[in-house]
Amino acid sequence: DGCSCCPVCARQRGESCSALLPCDESSGLYCERGHDDGGASGICMVLEGDNCVFDGMIYRNGETFQPSCKYQCTCRDGQIGCLPRCNLDLLLPGPDCPFPRKVEVPGECCEKWVCDPKDDVILGGFAMAAFRQEATLGIDVADSSANCIEQTTEWSACSKSCGMGFSTRVTNRNQQCEMVKQTRLCMMRPCENEESPDKKGKKCVRTKKSLRAVRFEYKNCTSVQLYKPRYCGLCSDGRCCTPHNTKTIQVEFRCPQGKVVKKPMMLINTCVCHNNCPQSNNAFFQPLELTSSEVKI
C-alpha cells in the first residue's frame, strides 16, 4: 500500500486505485487520478510505451514474440529483452554420465546432452578461480575456428589435497567452437605423514620440489617416465598452500596387460599461501615427506 507497510492486492486495468490501493505496475498500469476529489483516487490505466523494432518488424509495448524457436522476447518501452527457451546448463560429468556431449536432435529446436562412453574423451567440469596462469603443452589448438572468440575458464581446485586427484575447466578451444568440459590429473602433494625439514621460524613453505625422481600412479597404471615435480608446502599458522602458476603436460601411463594410455596432468610451477581454506583443512596442516620414489593415489 501507500504506507509500504501492508500487502494489498494490486489493482488491475479499469479498477479504482488510490495511494493505499496501487495499480499493478508489473503489467504496465498506472493510476490516472481525476479532479473531483482532488486527485485522491483514480482508475488503473495502461502506460503507453514506445514500440520496438526487431528484424524489420514493429512490436507494441508489452508484446511478446519469438524471433526463433530458441528465444522468447518482450518489448518494454522501446527496449527488447529476450530469454532462452532451451536449457543451456552444462551437464557435469558424474558416475552415470562421465563423458557428456551436446548433440542436435532431428526435428527439435534445442540441442540435448548425451553420454559418450569413449574412454579417450577428455573429461571436464565447472572451474573455480583456484589456479591462475596456466600453460598448455602437448595439446593441439591450431584447429580452432577463425571466427571463434575463445573462452576458457580457469582450472578448478584439485579434488584432493594430497595424492592423485583431478581438476576441471570449460573451454571452446576446438574446431566446432563449442563449450566442452576438460579434466586433468593433479597432485598438490603426496600423502606421506613424516616430518618435513622446514626452515627455522618459517610458518609456511609455499613450494617444495621432490628430492628424488618419482613415477606417478593412476588407476593401477604407472607413468613411463620419471619426474621431479614441485609440490605445494604446508603451513603451521592455519593457512593453506595451493597452486598459483601451473602447466599441463601429457603423461604416458603403462597399465596391466601392457596397455598404454596418455592423460593430461597438472605440473606446479609456484604455489601461494592464503587463508581461503577448504572446510576440511586437516591435510594442509600435516607435515610432508617428499623423498618417496613412488607417488600413490
Tab-separated table of C-alpha atoms in Angstrom:
chain	number	residue	atom	x	y	z
A	1	ASP	CA	0.000	0.000	0.000
A	2	GLY	CA	0.936	3.679	0.023
A	3	CYS	CA	2.439	3.350	3.502
A	4	SER	CA	4.720	0.478	2.358
A	5	CYS	CA	3.643	-1.483	5.396
A	6	CYS	CA	0.693	-3.695	4.421
A	7	PRO	CA	0.442	-6.096	1.456
A	8	VAL	CA	-2.600	-5.465	-0.736
A	9	CYS	CA	-3.845	-6.970	-3.998
A	10	ALA	CA	-2.594	-4.969	-6.966
A	11	ARG	CA	-5.420	-3.207	-8.806
A	12	GLN	CA	-5.928	-4.254	-12.408
A	13	ARG	CA	-6.894	-2.349	-15.555
A	14	GLY	CA	-10.144	-0.388	-15.178
A	15	GLU	CA	-10.305	-0.816	-11.397
A	16	SER	CA	-10.329	2.087	-8.937
A	17	CYS	CA	-6.999	2.988	-7.368
A	18	SER	CA	-5.541	5.297	-4.729
A	19	ALA	CA	-2.424	5.784	-2.645
A	20	LEU	CA	-3.481	2.813	-0.478
A	21	LEU	CA	-4.607	0.712	-3.449
A	22	PRO	CA	-1.804	0.848	-6.053
A	23	CYS	CA	-2.070	-0.438	-9.617
A	24	ASP	CA	-0.197	-3.458	-10.912
A	25	GLU	CA	2.955	-1.772	-12.191
A	26	SER	CA	4.381	-5.087	-13.412
A	27	SER	CA	1.580	-5.113	-16.012
A	28	GLY	CA	2.406	-1.594	-17.161
A	29	LEU	CA	-0.513	0.057	-15.291
A	30	TYR	CA	-0.608	3.418	-13.552
A	31	CYS	CA	-3.246	5.296	-11.550
A	32	GLU	CA	-4.924	8.002	-13.664
A	33	ARG	CA	-6.316	10.310	-10.955
A	34	GLY	CA	-9.333	12.562	-11.520
A	35	HIS	CA	-10.015	16.087	-10.303
A	36	ASP	CA	-13.322	15.518	-8.444
A	37	ASP	CA	-11.782	14.531	-5.106
A	38	GLY	CA	-8.561	16.430	-5.520
A	39	GLY	CA	-6.784	13.516	-7.211
A	40	ALA	CA	-7.041	11.176	-4.214
A	41	SER	CA	-8.461	8.306	-6.300
A	42	GLY	CA	-8.453	7.270	-9.925
A	43	ILE	CA	-8.651	4.434	-12.458
A	44	CYS	CA	-5.874	1.995	-13.408
A	45	MET	CA	-4.804	2.715	-16.986
A	46	VAL	CA	-2.221	1.213	-19.323
A	47	LEU	CA	1.026	3.165	-19.538
A	48	GLU	CA	1.676	3.660	-23.215
A	49	GLY	CA	5.334	2.993	-24.010
A	50	ASP	CA	7.442	3.166	-27.140
A	51	ASN	CA	7.208	0.442	-29.748
A	52	CYS	CA	10.118	-1.857	-30.590
A	53	VAL	CA	11.614	-2.656	-33.988
A	54	PHE	CA	13.281	-6.029	-34.487
A	55	ASP	CA	14.338	-7.531	-37.821
A	56	GLY	CA	12.043	-5.158	-39.714
A	57	MET	CA	9.013	-5.948	-37.545
A	58	ILE	CA	7.281	-3.468	-35.194
A	59	TYR	CA	6.158	-4.732	-31.769
A	60	ARG	CA	3.936	-2.866	-29.319
A	61	ASN	CA	4.942	-2.111	-25.741
A	62	GLY	CA	4.339	-5.249	-23.664
A	63	GLU	CA	4.067	-7.524	-26.706
A	64	THR	CA	5.830	-10.909	-26.534
A	65	PHE	CA	7.284	-12.581	-29.618
A	66	GLN	CA	9.687	-15.356	-30.663
A	67	PRO	CA	12.367	-14.354	-33.202
A	68	SER	CA	13.424	-18.032	-33.284
A	69	CYS	CA	12.487	-21.262	-31.569
A	70	LYS	CA	15.344	-20.786	-29.092
A	71	TYR	CA	14.329	-17.376	-27.680
A	72	GLN	CA	11.237	-15.580	-26.360
A	73	CYS	CA	11.384	-11.778	-26.328
A	74	THR	CA	9.274	-8.964	-24.883
A	75	CYS	CA	9.044	-5.322	-25.898
A	76	ARG	CA	9.314	-2.975	-22.895
A	77	ASP	CA	9.048	0.723	-23.721
A	78	GLY	CA	11.270	0.541	-26.786
A	79	GLN	CA	13.691	-1.989	-25.298
A	80	ILE	CA	13.746	-5.686	-26.199
A	81	GLY	CA	14.544	-8.318	-23.581
A	82	CYS	CA	14.950	-11.980	-24.525
A	83	LEU	CA	15.095	-15.230	-22.536
A	84	PRO	CA	16.394	-18.561	-23.863
A	85	ARG	CA	13.786	-21.297	-24.279
A	86	CYS	CA	16.407	-24.060	-24.364
A	87	ASN	CA	18.126	-25.438	-21.312
A	88	LEU	CA	21.670	-24.046	-21.621
A	89	ASP	CA	23.030	-25.574	-18.396
A	90	LEU	CA	26.234	-27.556	-18.815
A	91	LEU	CA	25.930	-31.201	-17.782
A	92	LEU	CA	28.523	-32.012	-15.136
A	93	PRO	CA	30.274	-35.370	-15.508
A	94	GLY	CA	29.259	-37.995	-12.974
A	95	PRO	CA	29.486	-41.744	-12.401
A	96	ASP	CA	26.383	-42.366	-14.545
A	97	CYS	CA	27.473	-39.992	-17.312
A	98	PRO	CA	31.247	-39.449	-17.250
A	99	PHE	CA	31.533	-38.169	-20.845
A	100	PRO	CA	28.613	-35.811	-21.673
A	101	ARG	CA	28.451	-34.060	-25.044
A	102	LYS	CA	25.884	-31.864	-26.800
A	103	VAL	CA	24.173	-33.087	-29.988
A	104	GLU	CA	21.477	-31.798	-32.342
A	105	VAL	CA	18.185	-33.713	-32.386
A	106	PRO	CA	16.459	-34.012	-35.793
A	107	GLY	CA	13.094	-32.275	-35.801
A	108	GLU	CA	13.748	-30.481	-32.494
A	109	CYS	CA	14.915	-26.945	-31.894
A	110	CYS	CA	17.071	-27.412	-28.801
A	111	GLU	CA	20.220	-29.473	-28.564
A	112	LYS	CA	20.429	-32.199	-25.946
A	113	TRP	CA	23.173	-33.698	-23.814
A	114	VAL	CA	24.069	-37.362	-24.340
A	115	CYS	CA	26.541	-39.622	-22.560
A	116	ASP	CA	29.618	-40.650	-24.532
A	117	PRO	CA	31.204	-43.912	-23.308
A	118	LYS	CA	34.532	-43.297	-25.046
A	119	ASP	CA	37.421	-43.608	-22.613
A	120	ASP	CA	39.710	-41.409	-24.691
A	121	VAL	CA	37.462	-38.318	-24.448
A	122	ILE	CA	38.850	-35.661	-22.134
A	123	LEU	CA	36.530	-35.023	-19.235
A	124	GLY	CA	35.710	-31.616	-17.833
A	125	GLY	CA	33.578	-29.585	-15.448
A	126	PHE	CA	32.940	-26.187	-13.990
A	127	ALA	CA	36.034	-24.361	-12.839
A	128	MET	CA	36.756	-22.291	-9.760
A	129	ALA	CA	39.289	-19.487	-9.526
A	130	ALA	CA	41.831	-21.549	-7.608
A	131	PHE	CA	44.530	-21.573	-10.280
A	132	ARG	CA	45.919	-18.570	-12.109
A	133	GLN	CA	48.234	-18.559	-15.135
A	134	GLU	CA	48.435	-21.913	-16.903
A	135	ALA	CA	50.458	-23.049	-19.909
A	136	THR	CA	49.141	-25.912	-22.040
A	137	LEU	CA	51.714	-28.269	-23.539
A	138	GLY	CA	51.093	-31.186	-25.864
A	139	ILE	CA	47.528	-30.154	-26.789
A	140	ASP	CA	46.970	-29.042	-30.383
A	141	VAL	CA	44.870	-25.885	-30.544
A	142	ALA	CA	45.742	-24.862	-34.115
A	143	ASP	CA	42.402	-26.093	-35.479
A	144	SER	CA	40.288	-23.504	-33.639
A	145	SER	CA	37.718	-21.764	-35.785
A	146	ALA	CA	38.906	-18.460	-37.254
A	147	ASN	CA	35.615	-16.789	-36.290
A	148	CYS	CA	35.576	-18.216	-32.768
A	149	ILE	CA	36.005	-15.947	-29.762
A	150	GLU	CA	37.971	-18.178	-27.434
A	151	GLN	CA	36.557	-18.612	-23.936
A	152	THR	CA	38.370	-20.743	-21.404
A	153	THR	CA	37.741	-20.782	-17.655
A	154	GLU	CA	40.479	-21.304	-15.095
A	155	TRP	CA	41.192	-24.821	-13.852
A	156	SER	CA	39.268	-25.817	-10.749
A	157	ALA	CA	40.911	-26.663	-7.447
A	158	CYS	CA	42.361	-30.172	-7.273
A	159	SER	CA	39.777	-32.655	-5.981
A	160	LYS	CA	42.229	-33.977	-3.362
A	161	SER	CA	44.518	-32.075	-1.007
A	162	CYS	CA	47.062	-34.914	-1.212
A	163	GLY	CA	47.568	-37.805	-3.588
A	164	MET	CA	46.282	-38.057	-7.153
A	165	GLY	CA	43.104	-36.100	-7.938
A	166	PHE	CA	41.659	-34.169	-10.869
A	167	SER	CA	40.704	-30.613	-11.776
A	168	THR	CA	38.352	-29.382	-14.486
A	169	ARG	CA	37.608	-26.418	-16.750
A	170	VAL	CA	35.224	-25.347	-19.542
A	171	THR	CA	36.543	-24.193	-22.920
A	172	ASN	CA	35.501	-23.671	-26.540
A	173	ARG	CA	39.047	-24.196	-27.802
A	174	ASN	CA	38.045	-26.663	-30.517
A	175	GLN	CA	37.219	-26.691	-34.234
A	176	GLN	CA	33.459	-26.509	-33.554
A	177	CYS	CA	33.868	-23.572	-31.123
A	178	GLU	CA	31.563	-25.376	-28.678
A	179	MET	CA	31.816	-25.152	-24.898
A	180	VAL	CA	33.154	-28.501	-23.705
A	181	LYS	CA	34.468	-29.738	-20.410
A	182	GLN	CA	38.007	-30.971	-19.843
A	183	THR	CA	39.785	-32.629	-16.959
A	184	ARG	CA	43.407	-33.172	-15.986
A	185	LEU	CA	45.123	-35.173	-13.269
A	186	CYS	CA	46.661	-33.164	-10.443
A	187	MET	CA	48.705	-33.746	-7.301
A	188	MET	CA	49.193	-30.922	-4.832
A	189	ARG	CA	51.365	-33.075	-2.557
A	190	PRO	CA	51.863	-36.767	-1.700
A	191	CYS	CA	50.097	-38.157	1.366
A	192	GLU	CA	53.114	-39.312	3.429
A	193	ASN	CA	52.892	-38.060	7.020
A	194	GLU	CA	56.504	-37.785	8.165
A	195	GLU	CA	58.349	-34.752	9.462
A	196	SER	CA	59.338	-32.248	6.780
A	197	PRO	CA	62.539	-30.192	7.079
A	198	ASP	CA	61.195	-26.624	7.329
A	199	LYS	CA	63.421	-23.627	7.793
A	200	LYS	CA	63.667	-22.451	11.375
A	201	GLY	CA	60.989	-19.938	12.311
A	202	LYS	CA	59.175	-20.226	8.989
A	203	LYS	CA	55.404	-20.729	9.327
A	204	CYS	CA	54.662	-21.546	5.669
A	205	VAL	CA	56.607	-23.268	2.931
A	206	ARG	CA	54.970	-22.389	-0.384
A	207	THR	CA	56.664	-24.688	-2.900
A	208	LYS	CA	58.789	-27.819	-2.491
A	209	LYS	CA	60.492	-29.875	-5.177
A	210	SER	CA	60.684	-33.640	-4.972
A	211	LEU	CA	64.175	-34.687	-3.849
A	212	ARG	CA	64.037	-37.851	-5.956
A	213	ALA	CA	62.574	-38.735	-9.328
A	214	VAL	CA	59.139	-40.352	-8.954
A	215	ARG	CA	56.650	-42.231	-11.083
A	216	PHE	CA	53.014	-41.135	-10.966
A	217	GLU	CA	50.329	-43.778	-10.411
A	218	TYR	CA	46.800	-43.625	-11.812
A	219	LYS	CA	44.218	-46.468	-11.592
A	220	ASN	CA	46.862	-49.223	-11.272
A	221	CYS	CA	48.829	-47.605	-14.100
A	222	THR	CA	52.356	-46.212	-13.659
A	223	SER	CA	53.940	-43.358	-15.592
A	224	VAL	CA	56.530	-44.478	-18.116
A	225	GLN	CA	58.866	-41.590	-17.362
A	226	LEU	CA	60.310	-40.391	-14.070
A	227	TYR	CA	59.521	-36.855	-12.876
A	228	LYS	CA	60.802	-34.429	-10.257
A	229	PRO	CA	57.586	-32.467	-9.633
A	230	ARG	CA	57.089	-29.437	-7.429
A	231	TYR	CA	54.515	-29.673	-4.648
A	232	CYS	CA	52.721	-27.120	-2.502
A	233	GLY	CA	54.114	-26.974	1.024
A	234	LEU	CA	52.358	-26.780	4.379
A	235	CYS	CA	51.672	-24.116	6.974
A	236	SER	CA	51.707	-24.181	10.777
A	237	ASP	CA	49.645	-20.986	11.221
A	238	GLY	CA	46.309	-22.200	9.784
A	239	ARG	CA	46.875	-21.033	6.202
A	240	CYS	CA	46.696	-23.246	3.094
A	241	CYS	CA	49.102	-23.516	0.193
A	242	THR	CA	47.557	-24.119	-3.235
A	243	PRO	CA	48.866	-23.952	-6.837
A	244	HIS	CA	49.171	-20.484	-8.342
A	245	ASN	CA	51.052	-20.978	-11.620
A	246	THR	CA	50.687	-24.338	-13.390
A	247	LYS	CA	51.104	-26.028	-16.751
A	248	THR	CA	49.524	-29.080	-18.357
A	249	ILE	CA	51.560	-31.911	-19.871
A	250	GLN	CA	50.654	-35.264	-21.422
A	251	VAL	CA	51.793	-38.133	-19.173
A	252	GLU	CA	52.098	-41.648	-20.615
A	253	PHE	CA	50.963	-44.421	-18.246
A	254	ARG	CA	51.677	-48.130	-18.636
A	255	CYS	CA	48.788	-50.264	-17.364
A	256	PRO	CA	48.306	-54.004	-16.710
A	257	GLN	CA	48.345	-56.307	-19.767
A	258	GLY	CA	50.748	-53.839	-21.438
A	259	LYS	CA	48.113	-51.192	-22.257
A	260	VAL	CA	49.486	-47.636	-22.595
A	261	VAL	CA	47.316	-44.543	-22.084
A	262	LYS	CA	48.060	-40.817	-22.163
A	263	LYS	CA	46.441	-38.426	-19.688
A	264	PRO	CA	46.787	-34.640	-19.286
A	265	MET	CA	48.280	-33.767	-15.897
A	266	MET	CA	48.985	-30.587	-13.998
A	267	LEU	CA	52.552	-29.687	-13.085
A	268	ILE	CA	53.073	-26.986	-10.467
A	269	ASN	CA	55.376	-24.036	-11.083
A	270	THR	CA	54.551	-21.969	-7.989
A	271	CYS	CA	52.154	-22.092	-5.025
A	272	VAL	CA	50.630	-19.385	-2.846
A	273	CYS	CA	49.697	-19.446	0.866
A	274	HIS	CA	46.361	-17.899	1.880
A	275	ASN	CA	43.523	-18.020	4.413
A	276	ASN	CA	40.752	-19.060	1.973
A	277	CYS	CA	40.984	-22.705	3.060
A	278	PRO	CA	38.551	-25.573	2.401
A	279	GLN	CA	36.146	-26.509	5.213
A	280	SER	CA	38.089	-29.668	5.974
A	281	ASN	CA	41.660	-28.472	6.103
A	282	ASN	CA	43.402	-31.154	8.167
A	283	ALA	CA	45.503	-32.341	5.247
A	284	PHE	CA	47.049	-28.876	4.828
A	285	PHE	CA	48.401	-28.915	8.406
A	286	GLN	CA	50.119	-32.310	8.194
A	287	PRO	CA	53.889	-32.459	7.699
A	288	LEU	CA	55.141	-33.638	4.331
A	289	GLU	CA	57.880	-36.044	3.187
A	290	LEU	CA	58.969	-35.630	-0.435
A	291	THR	CA	61.604	-38.374	-0.767
A	292	SER	CA	59.257	-41.227	-1.728
A	293	SER	CA	60.190	-42.860	-5.034
A	294	GLU	CA	56.578	-43.786	-5.823
A	295	VAL	CA	53.648	-41.387	-5.566
A	296	LYS	CA	50.437	-43.313	-4.867
A	297	ILE	CA	46.833	-42.270	-5.380
